[in-house]
XYZ file of C-alpha atoms in Angstrom:
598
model
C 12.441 10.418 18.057
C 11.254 6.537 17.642
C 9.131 5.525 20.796
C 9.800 8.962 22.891
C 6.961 9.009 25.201
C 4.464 7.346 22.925
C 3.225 5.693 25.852
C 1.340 8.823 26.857
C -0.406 8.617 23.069
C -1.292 4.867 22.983
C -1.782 4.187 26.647
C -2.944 7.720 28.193
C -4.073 7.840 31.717
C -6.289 11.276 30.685
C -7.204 12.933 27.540
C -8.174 16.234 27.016
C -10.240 17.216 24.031
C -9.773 21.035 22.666
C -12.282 22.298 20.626
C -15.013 19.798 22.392
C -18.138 21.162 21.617
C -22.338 19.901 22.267
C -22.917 21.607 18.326
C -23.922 17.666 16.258
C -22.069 16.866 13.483
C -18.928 18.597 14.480
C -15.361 16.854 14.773
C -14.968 18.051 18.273
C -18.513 17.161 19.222
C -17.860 13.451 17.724
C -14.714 13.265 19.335
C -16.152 13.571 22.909
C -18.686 11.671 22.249
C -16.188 8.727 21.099
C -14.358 9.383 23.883
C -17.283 8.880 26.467
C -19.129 6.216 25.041
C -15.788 4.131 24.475
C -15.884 3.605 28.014
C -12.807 5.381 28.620
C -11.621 5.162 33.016
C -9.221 8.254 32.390
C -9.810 11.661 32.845
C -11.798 13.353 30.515
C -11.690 17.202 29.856
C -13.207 18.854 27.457
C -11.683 22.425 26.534
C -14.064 25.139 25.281
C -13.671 28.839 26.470
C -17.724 29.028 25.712
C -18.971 26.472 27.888
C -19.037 25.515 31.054
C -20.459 21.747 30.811
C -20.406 20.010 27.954
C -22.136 16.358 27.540
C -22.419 16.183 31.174
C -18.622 16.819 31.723
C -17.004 20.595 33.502
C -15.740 21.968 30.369
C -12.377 24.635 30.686
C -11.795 27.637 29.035
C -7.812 27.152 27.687
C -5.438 24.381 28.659
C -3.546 26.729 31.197
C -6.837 26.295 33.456
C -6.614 22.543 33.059
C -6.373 21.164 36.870
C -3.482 18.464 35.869
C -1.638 17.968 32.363
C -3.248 15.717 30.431
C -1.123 13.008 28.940
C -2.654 13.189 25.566
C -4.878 16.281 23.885
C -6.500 16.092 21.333
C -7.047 19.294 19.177
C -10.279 19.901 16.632
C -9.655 23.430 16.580
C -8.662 25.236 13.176
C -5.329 24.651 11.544
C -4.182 28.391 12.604
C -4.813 28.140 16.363
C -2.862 24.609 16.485
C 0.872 25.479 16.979
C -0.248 28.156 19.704
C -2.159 25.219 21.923
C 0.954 23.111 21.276
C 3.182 25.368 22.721
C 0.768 25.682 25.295
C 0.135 21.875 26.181
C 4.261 21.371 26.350
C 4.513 24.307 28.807
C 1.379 22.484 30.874
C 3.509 19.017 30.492
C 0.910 16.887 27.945
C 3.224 15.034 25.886
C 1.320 13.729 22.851
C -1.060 15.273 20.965
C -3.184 14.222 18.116
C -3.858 16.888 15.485
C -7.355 16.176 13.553
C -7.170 19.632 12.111
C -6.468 19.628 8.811
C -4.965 22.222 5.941
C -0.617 21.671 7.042
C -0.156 19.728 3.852
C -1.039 22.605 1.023
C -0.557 25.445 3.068
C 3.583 25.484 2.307
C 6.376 24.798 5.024
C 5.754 27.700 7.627
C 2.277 26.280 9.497
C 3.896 22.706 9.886
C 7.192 23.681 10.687
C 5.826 25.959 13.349
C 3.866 22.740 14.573
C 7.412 21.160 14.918
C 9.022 24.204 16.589
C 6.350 24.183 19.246
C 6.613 20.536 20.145
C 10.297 20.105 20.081
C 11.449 21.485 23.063
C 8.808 19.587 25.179
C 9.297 16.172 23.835
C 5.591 16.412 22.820
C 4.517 14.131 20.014
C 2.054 14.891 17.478
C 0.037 12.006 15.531
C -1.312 14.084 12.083
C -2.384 16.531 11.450
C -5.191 15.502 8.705
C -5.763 12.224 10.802
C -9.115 10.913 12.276
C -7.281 10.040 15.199
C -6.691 6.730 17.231
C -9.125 4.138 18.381
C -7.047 1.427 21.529
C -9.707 -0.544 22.335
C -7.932 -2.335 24.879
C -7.856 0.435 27.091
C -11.569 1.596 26.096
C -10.243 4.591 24.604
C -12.110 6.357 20.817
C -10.273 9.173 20.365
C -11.526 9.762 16.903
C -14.516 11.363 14.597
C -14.836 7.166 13.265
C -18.349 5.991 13.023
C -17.946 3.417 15.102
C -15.939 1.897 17.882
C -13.175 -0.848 17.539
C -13.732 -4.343 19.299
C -10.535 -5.019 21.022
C -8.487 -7.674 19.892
C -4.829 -8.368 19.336
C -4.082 -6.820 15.508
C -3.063 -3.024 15.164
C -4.021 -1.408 12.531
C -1.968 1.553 10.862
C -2.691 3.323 7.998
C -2.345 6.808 6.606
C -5.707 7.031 4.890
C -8.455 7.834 7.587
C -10.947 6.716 5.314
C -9.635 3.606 5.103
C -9.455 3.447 8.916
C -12.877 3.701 9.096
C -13.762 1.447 6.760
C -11.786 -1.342 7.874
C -12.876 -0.613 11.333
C -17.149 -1.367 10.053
C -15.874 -4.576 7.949
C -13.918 -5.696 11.431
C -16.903 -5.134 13.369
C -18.837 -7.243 10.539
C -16.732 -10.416 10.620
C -15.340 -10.273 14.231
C -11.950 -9.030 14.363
C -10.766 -6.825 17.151
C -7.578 -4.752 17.278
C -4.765 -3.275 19.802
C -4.802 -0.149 18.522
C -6.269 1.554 14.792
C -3.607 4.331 13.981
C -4.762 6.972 11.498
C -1.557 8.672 10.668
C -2.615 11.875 8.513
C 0.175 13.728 7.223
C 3.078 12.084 9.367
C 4.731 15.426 10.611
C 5.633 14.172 13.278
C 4.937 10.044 14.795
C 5.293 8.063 11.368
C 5.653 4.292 10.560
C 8.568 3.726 11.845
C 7.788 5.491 15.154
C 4.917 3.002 15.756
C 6.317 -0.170 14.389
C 8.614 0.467 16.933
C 6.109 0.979 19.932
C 4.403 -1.945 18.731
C 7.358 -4.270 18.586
C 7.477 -3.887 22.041
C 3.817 -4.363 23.040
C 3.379 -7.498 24.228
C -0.910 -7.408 23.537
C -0.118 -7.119 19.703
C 0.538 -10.317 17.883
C 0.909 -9.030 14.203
C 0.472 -5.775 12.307
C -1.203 -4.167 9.056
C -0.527 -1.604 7.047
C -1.981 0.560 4.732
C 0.927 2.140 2.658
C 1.018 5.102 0.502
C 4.663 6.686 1.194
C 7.558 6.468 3.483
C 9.027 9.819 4.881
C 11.920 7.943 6.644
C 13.158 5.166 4.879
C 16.015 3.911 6.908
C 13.799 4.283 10.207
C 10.741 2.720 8.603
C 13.543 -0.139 7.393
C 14.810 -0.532 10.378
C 11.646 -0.329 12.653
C 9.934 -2.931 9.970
C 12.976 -5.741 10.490
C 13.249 -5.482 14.503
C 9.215 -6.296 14.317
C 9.387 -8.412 11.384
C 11.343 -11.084 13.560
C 8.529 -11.534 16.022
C 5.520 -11.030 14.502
C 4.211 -10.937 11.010
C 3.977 -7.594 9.764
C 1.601 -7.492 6.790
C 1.021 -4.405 4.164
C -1.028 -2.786 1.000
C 0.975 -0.692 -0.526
C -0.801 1.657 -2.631
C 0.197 3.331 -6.205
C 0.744 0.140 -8.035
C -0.311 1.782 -11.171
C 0.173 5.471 -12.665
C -4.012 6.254 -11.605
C -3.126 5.435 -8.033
C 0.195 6.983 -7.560
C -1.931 10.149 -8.572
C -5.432 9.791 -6.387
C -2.549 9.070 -3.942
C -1.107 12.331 -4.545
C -4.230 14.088 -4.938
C -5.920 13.257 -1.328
C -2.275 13.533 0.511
C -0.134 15.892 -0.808
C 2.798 13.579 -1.031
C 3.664 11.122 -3.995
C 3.078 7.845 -3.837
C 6.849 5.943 -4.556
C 7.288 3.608 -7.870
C 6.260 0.488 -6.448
C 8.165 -1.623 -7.396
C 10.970 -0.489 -5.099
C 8.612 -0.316 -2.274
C 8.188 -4.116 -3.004
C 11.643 -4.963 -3.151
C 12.303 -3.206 -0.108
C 9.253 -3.794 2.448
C 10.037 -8.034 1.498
C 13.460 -7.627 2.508
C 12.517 -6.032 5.591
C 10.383 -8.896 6.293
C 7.256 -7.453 5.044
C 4.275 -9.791 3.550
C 2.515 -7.840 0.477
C -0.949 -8.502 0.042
C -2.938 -6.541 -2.538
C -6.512 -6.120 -0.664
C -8.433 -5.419 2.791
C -9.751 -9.144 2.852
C -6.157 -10.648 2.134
C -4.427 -8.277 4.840
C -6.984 -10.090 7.536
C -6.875 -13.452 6.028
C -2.806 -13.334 5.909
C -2.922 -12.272 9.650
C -4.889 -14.657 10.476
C -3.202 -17.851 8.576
C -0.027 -16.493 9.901
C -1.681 -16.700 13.495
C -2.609 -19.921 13.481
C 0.233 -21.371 11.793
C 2.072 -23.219 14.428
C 5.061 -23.920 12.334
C 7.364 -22.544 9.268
C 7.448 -23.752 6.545
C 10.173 -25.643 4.842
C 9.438 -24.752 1.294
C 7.142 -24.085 -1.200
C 6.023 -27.459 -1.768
C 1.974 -28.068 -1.978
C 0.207 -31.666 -1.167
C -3.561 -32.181 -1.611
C -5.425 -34.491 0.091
C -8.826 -34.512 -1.419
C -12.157 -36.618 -1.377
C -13.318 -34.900 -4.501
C -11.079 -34.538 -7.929
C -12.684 -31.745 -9.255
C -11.257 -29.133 -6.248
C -8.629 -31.190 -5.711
C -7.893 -29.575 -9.807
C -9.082 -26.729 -8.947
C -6.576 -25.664 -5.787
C -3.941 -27.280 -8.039
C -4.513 -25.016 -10.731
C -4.446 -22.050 -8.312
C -1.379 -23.199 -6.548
C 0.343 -23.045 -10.035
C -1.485 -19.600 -10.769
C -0.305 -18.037 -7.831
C 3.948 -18.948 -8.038
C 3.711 -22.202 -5.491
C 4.996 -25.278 -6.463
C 3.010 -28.666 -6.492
C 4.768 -31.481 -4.544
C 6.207 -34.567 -6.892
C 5.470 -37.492 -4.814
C 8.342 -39.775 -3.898
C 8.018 -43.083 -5.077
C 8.486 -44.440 -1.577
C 5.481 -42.080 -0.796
C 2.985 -43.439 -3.382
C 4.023 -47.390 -2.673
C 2.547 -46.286 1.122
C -0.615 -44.957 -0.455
C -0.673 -47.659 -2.422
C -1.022 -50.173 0.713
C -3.841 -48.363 2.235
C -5.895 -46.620 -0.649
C -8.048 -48.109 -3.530
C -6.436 -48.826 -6.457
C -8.265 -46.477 -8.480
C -6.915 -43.449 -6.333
C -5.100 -40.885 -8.783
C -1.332 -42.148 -8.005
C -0.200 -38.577 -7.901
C -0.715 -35.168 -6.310
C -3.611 -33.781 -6.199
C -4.138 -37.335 -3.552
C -7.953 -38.045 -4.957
C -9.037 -40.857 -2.150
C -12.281 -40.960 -4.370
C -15.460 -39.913 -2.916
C -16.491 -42.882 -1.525
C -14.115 -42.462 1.590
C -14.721 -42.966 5.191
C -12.604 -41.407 7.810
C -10.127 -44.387 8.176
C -8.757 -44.161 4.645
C -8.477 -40.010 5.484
C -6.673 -40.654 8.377
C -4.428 -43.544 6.763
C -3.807 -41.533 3.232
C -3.071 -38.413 6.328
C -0.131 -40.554 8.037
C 1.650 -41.306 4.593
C 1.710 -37.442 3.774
C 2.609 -36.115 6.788
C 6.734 -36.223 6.938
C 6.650 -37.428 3.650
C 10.127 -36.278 1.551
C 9.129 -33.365 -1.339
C 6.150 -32.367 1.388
C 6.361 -28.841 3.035
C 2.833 -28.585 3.776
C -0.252 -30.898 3.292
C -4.138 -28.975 1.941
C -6.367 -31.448 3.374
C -9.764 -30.912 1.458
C -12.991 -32.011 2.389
C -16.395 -32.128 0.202
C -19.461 -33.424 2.131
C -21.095 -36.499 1.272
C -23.858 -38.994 2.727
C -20.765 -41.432 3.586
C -18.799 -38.853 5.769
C -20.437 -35.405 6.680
C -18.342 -32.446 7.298
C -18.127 -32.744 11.001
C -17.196 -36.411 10.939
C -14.397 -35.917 8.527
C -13.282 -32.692 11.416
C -13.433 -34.531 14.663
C -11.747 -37.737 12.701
C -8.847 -35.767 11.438
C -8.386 -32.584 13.796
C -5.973 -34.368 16.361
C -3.785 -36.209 13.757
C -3.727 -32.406 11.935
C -2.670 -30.936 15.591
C -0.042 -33.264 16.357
C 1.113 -33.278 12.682
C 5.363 -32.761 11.644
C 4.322 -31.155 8.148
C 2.404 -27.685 8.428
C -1.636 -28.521 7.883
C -4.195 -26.377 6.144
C -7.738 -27.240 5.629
C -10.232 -26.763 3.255
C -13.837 -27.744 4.256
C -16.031 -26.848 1.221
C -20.350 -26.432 1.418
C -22.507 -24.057 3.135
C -23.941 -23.724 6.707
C -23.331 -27.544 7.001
C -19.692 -26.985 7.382
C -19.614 -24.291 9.641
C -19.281 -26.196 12.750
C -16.374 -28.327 11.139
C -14.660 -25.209 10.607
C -14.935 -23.875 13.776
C -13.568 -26.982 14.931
C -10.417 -26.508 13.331
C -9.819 -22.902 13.869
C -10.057 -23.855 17.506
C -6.947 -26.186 17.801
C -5.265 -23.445 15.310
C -5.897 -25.301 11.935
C -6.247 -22.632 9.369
C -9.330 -24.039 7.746
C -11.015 -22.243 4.862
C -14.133 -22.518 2.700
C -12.562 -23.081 -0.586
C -9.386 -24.328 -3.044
C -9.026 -20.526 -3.766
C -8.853 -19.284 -0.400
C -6.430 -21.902 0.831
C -4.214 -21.847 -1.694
C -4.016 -18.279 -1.087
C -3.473 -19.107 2.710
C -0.957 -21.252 1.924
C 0.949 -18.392 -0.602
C 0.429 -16.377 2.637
C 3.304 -18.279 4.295
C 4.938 -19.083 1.679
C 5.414 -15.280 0.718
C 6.357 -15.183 4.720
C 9.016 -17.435 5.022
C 10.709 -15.864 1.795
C 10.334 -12.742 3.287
C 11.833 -14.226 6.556
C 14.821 -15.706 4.313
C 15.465 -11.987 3.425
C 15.312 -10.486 6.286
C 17.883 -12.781 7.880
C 20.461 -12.431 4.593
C 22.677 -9.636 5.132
C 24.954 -8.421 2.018
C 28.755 -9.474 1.911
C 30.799 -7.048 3.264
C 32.925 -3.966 1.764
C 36.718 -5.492 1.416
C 38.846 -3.445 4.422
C 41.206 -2.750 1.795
C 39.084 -1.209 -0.620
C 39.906 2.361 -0.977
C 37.764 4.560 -3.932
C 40.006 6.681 -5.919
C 37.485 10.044 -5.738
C 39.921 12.265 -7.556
C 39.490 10.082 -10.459
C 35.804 9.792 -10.046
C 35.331 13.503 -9.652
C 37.390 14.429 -12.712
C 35.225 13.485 -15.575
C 32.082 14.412 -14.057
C 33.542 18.033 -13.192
C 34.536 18.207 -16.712
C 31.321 16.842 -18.256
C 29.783 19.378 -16.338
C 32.273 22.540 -17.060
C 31.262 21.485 -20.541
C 27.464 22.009 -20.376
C 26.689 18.027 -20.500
C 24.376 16.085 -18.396
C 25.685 12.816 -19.347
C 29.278 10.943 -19.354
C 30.199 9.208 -22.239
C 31.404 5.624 -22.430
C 34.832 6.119 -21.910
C 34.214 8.763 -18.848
C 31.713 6.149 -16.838
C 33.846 3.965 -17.224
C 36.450 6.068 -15.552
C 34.041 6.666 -12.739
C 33.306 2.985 -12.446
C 36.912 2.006 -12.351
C 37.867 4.740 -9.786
C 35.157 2.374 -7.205
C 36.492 -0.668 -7.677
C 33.988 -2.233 -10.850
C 36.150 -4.551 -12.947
C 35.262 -2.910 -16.468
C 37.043 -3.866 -20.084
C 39.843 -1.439 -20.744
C 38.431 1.240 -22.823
C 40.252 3.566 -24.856
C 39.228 6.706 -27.044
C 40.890 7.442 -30.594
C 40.031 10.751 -32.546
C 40.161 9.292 -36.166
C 39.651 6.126 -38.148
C 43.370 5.983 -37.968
C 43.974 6.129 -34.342
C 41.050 3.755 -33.421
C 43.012 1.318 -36.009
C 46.422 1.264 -34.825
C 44.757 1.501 -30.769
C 43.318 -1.691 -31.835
C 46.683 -3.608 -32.481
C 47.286 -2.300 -29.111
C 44.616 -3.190 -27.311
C 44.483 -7.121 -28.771
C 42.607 -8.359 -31.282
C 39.412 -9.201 -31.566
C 37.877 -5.531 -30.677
C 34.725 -3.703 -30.539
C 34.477 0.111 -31.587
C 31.876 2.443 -30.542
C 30.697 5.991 -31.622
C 31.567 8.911 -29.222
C 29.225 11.865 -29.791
C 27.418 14.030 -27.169
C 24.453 13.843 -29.422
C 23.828 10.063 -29.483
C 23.236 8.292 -26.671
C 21.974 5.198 -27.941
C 24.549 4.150 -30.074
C 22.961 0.980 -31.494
C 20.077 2.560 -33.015
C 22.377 4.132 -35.580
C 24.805 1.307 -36.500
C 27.695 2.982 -33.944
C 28.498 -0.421 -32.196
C 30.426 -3.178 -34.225
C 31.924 -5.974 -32.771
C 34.514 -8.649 -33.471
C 36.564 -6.906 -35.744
C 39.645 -8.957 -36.132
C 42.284 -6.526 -37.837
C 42.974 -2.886 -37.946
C 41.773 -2.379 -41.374
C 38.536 -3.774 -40.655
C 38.582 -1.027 -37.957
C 39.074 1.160 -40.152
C 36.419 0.370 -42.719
C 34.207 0.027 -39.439
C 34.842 3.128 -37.901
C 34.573 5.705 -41.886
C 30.958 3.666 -42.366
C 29.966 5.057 -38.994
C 30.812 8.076 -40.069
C 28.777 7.954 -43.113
C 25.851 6.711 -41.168
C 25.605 9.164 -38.708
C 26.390 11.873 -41.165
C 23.269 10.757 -43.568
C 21.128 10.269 -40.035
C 21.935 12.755 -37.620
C 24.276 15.365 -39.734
C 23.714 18.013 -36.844
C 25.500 14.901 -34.252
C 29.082 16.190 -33.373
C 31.470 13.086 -33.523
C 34.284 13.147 -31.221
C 35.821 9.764 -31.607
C 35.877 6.479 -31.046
C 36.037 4.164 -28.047
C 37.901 0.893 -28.889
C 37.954 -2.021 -26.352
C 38.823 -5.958 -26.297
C 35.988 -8.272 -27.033
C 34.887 -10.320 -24.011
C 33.197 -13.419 -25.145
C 32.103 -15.186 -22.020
C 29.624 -18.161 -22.963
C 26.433 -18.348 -20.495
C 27.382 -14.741 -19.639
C 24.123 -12.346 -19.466
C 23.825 -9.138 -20.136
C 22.788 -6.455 -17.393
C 21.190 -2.987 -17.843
C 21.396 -1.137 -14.504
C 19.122 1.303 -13.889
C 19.249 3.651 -10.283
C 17.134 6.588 -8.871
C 17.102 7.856 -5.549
């Protein structure tokens, strides 16, 4: 259903809250109470067949008595009342719905479904159930059980842990960071990723998006929702379940598995996705990728640095973390050269000694900036009594604004550099306290424009004439099958490969020593025989692989020892031939194991 009227969930003009309630501590108390002190100028009703006022607002007994249809409700009631006051909020004309309620996910297929049955024919979209709901601080609008409110700003937030929601939403408030909207998906029955990537493509207030990731429900939507986005504005994720423990507290607090990460990876990059692997790094990405005015050209790292020891030490971190330090062009270090001492360190990290005053900065700058091998320059600053940290900013800010070459900046010490800091940020110089942090900045867009690369590669296309020969694919596997098996063997895959187009090495099966000889002088010397048994799959492991045999009676000899092998090894193993096949010998060539789950 994509962005079908998601406007009435994300931009409401009235909420109505069922199950609002004065009793403290419960959800639909702390909903209304969100709601209210957020500020909210929409309508407000609180539905409660007990009460008539509740927190100073007319309360109404059941959403048929509601004097207009709210555009979003928002229902605290228990899980078995929920797809009876959906029903009834389609037939009054709401249109979204967020479902706090929780106990859909365990309870088997009937009490969602009927969730789904209720909605459908009203267009009426449901965020959850299991959620804590959805904070748009833009609008003024809590309509959650979080602790707190959201400051507004211009990142959304989506994530399908509600914990997580609300703990990103108290270390936002902490360092300053506002959002568009915080999503809390719960159990995705209905609005999921995709869904909301897509309304936030769109949305003109949001200038990049975070994710928290456990599993996709609709992979080619997600995809496709993630790539459209992914071409405007950075879309940056966690993906959790990188390890066995938290694929299963994944499955344990969701009731859905977390997927094998590893595919996740490979596919949210392609789609244009930057991974990051904590709650710090998703903010800091954002931001680097907010203030970087310009892409980058590569992966190649300059250092400009008044001190050598964290000039080493963002080196060694730029190696650490897959970047790639800059060689300096000759040309380049015959400019330095002319304008720095001659005891600077003639290479990169660019150590302009300690004793520097903001001239040789700026000079040393100049030389880098533009400079061939150079896709972005890590000016670093350490304070000293000859140039203090705000010098060094207000010397080197404009020259870093107006520069060809990406700039980061790294202005190490305490309070004292504060202000030089904030002097950067301000003309949109990501600046950053120390080598670590900037290096990891400047992985941050590296790790984007790869992404980017992906995103706008698209695979080579299926040849018009190609036409699969299914018959002869379907053949082997029916009679694998009829047989009881729940493998092919060599020869049979092979079949099925052939029958879509793979170019494979002709392979033929013989019954005896005998046959697999006289196939042989068929086939071309030099061959390679393999064993054929239903019982061995790894044929190597019990000498049933030799290759280079260069005449038919040392295919003979070949295949008997087999034989003899597998009868002392494996004497229950049923041996039903041999496959015999030219030897390919393709120098450079590497070998490929393909492995493929859905």
């Amino acid at each position: 259903m994509s962005t079908l009227n998601l406007d009435r969930l994300f931009a409401p003009r009235s909420v109505a809250v069922i199950g609002a309630t004065g009793r403290p501590h419960a959800v639909g108390q702390v909903v209304l109470r969100n709601l209210v002190a957020a500020g909210y100028a929409g309508a407000i009703f609180p539905v409660n067949p007990k009460h008539e006022e509740i927190q100073g607002l007319k309360a109404w007994p059941d959403v048929a008595s509601l004097p207009d249809s709210p555009d979003l409700a928002v229902i605290c009631t228990p899980a078995a009342t929920v797809a009876g006051l959906i029903d009834a909020l389609g037939r009054h004309g709401t249109r979204a719905a967020i479902v706090i309620s929780a106990g859909f996910g365990e309870s088997g297929a009937t009490p969602r479904q009927a969730l789904l049955d209720a909605a459908r024919p009203h267009g009426l979209r449901i965020l959850g159930p299991n959620c804590v709901g959805l904070l748009s601080p833009g609008i003024r609008m809590n309509a959650s059980f979080a602790h707190m409110a959201a400051q507004p700003g211009s990142l959304a937030f989506v994530a399908q842990s509600g914990a997580l929601c609300t703990a990103v939403i108290d270390w936002a408030g902490t360092n300053g960071i506002g959002f568009t909207q915080v999503v809390s998906l719960g159990d995705m029955l209905d609005v999921d990723f995709g869904d909301v990537l897509d309304y936030l493509g769109s949305d003109s207030h949001t200038r990049g998006v975070l994710l928290y990731v456990e599993g996709i429900t609709a992979p080619r939507k997600f995809l496709s929702a993630a790539r459209a986005v992914s071409r405007n504005k950075p879309v940056i994720a966690i993906k959790a379940g990188r390890h066995e423990a938290g694929v299963r507290a994944a499955r344990s607090h969701t009731g859905a598995l977390a997927g094998s990460y590893s595919v996740y990876e490979s596919a949210l990059q392609r789609a244009g996705i930057v991974l990051v692997d904590s709650v710090e790094a998703l903010f800091d990405a954002a931001e680097t990728l907010a203030l970087s005015r310009r892409a980058l050209g590569g992966d190649r790292l300059a250092i400009l640095t008044n001190g050598g020891g964290p000039g080493v030490l963002a080196a060694d971190s730029v190696t650490t973390k897959g970047g790639t330090l800059a060689t300096l062009a000759p040309e380049t270090i015959a400019a330095l050269d002319g304008v720095l001492p001659a005891n600077w360190s003639r290479s990169n990290p660019v150590d302009i000694v300690g004793d520097c005053i903001a001239d040789r900065y700026l000079q040393a700058l100049r030389v880098l900036d533009g400079a061939p091998g150079v896709d972005a320059v890590l000016v670093m600053h350490v304070p000293t009594a000859l140039l203090s940290s705000e010098e060094a900013a207000r010397a080197l800010v404009a020259p870093m604004a107006a520069s060809r070459t990406p700039m980061l900046s790294c202005w190490m010490g305490g309070a004292s550099a504060e202000p030089a800091r904030a002097l950067l940020s301000a003309q949109k110089i990501p600046c950053y306290p120390t080598p670590k942090a900037a290096v990891s900045a400047f992985m941050t867009l590296v790790k984007h424009r790869r992404t980017q690369d992906l995103l706008m590669q698209t695979p080579a296309s299926v040849p018009e004439v190609f036409i699969p020969d299914i018959p002869a694919a379907r053949a082997p596997i029916e009679a694998a099958l009829a047989a009881g098996r729940d493998q092919l063997t060599e020869v049979e895959a092979k079949a099925v490969l052939h029958a879509y187009g793979f170019a494979i090495v002709d392979t033929r099966l013989a019954a005896t020593p005998e046959a697999a000889a006289a196939m042989a002088v068929t086939v071309g010397f030099p061959v390679v025989i393999k064993l054929v048994s239903p019982q061995i799959t790894h044929k190597s492991d019990v000498g049933g692989v030799v290759l280079n045999l260069e005449s038919a009676e040392a295919v003979r000899s070949a295949a008997l020892a087999m034989v003899k092998r597998v009868q002392r090894q494996f004497p229950q193993a049923t041996i039903d031939g041999y496959s015999v096949q030219q030897m390919v010998r393709r120098p450079r060539a590497r070998e490929l194991i393909l492995g493929v789950a859905t």
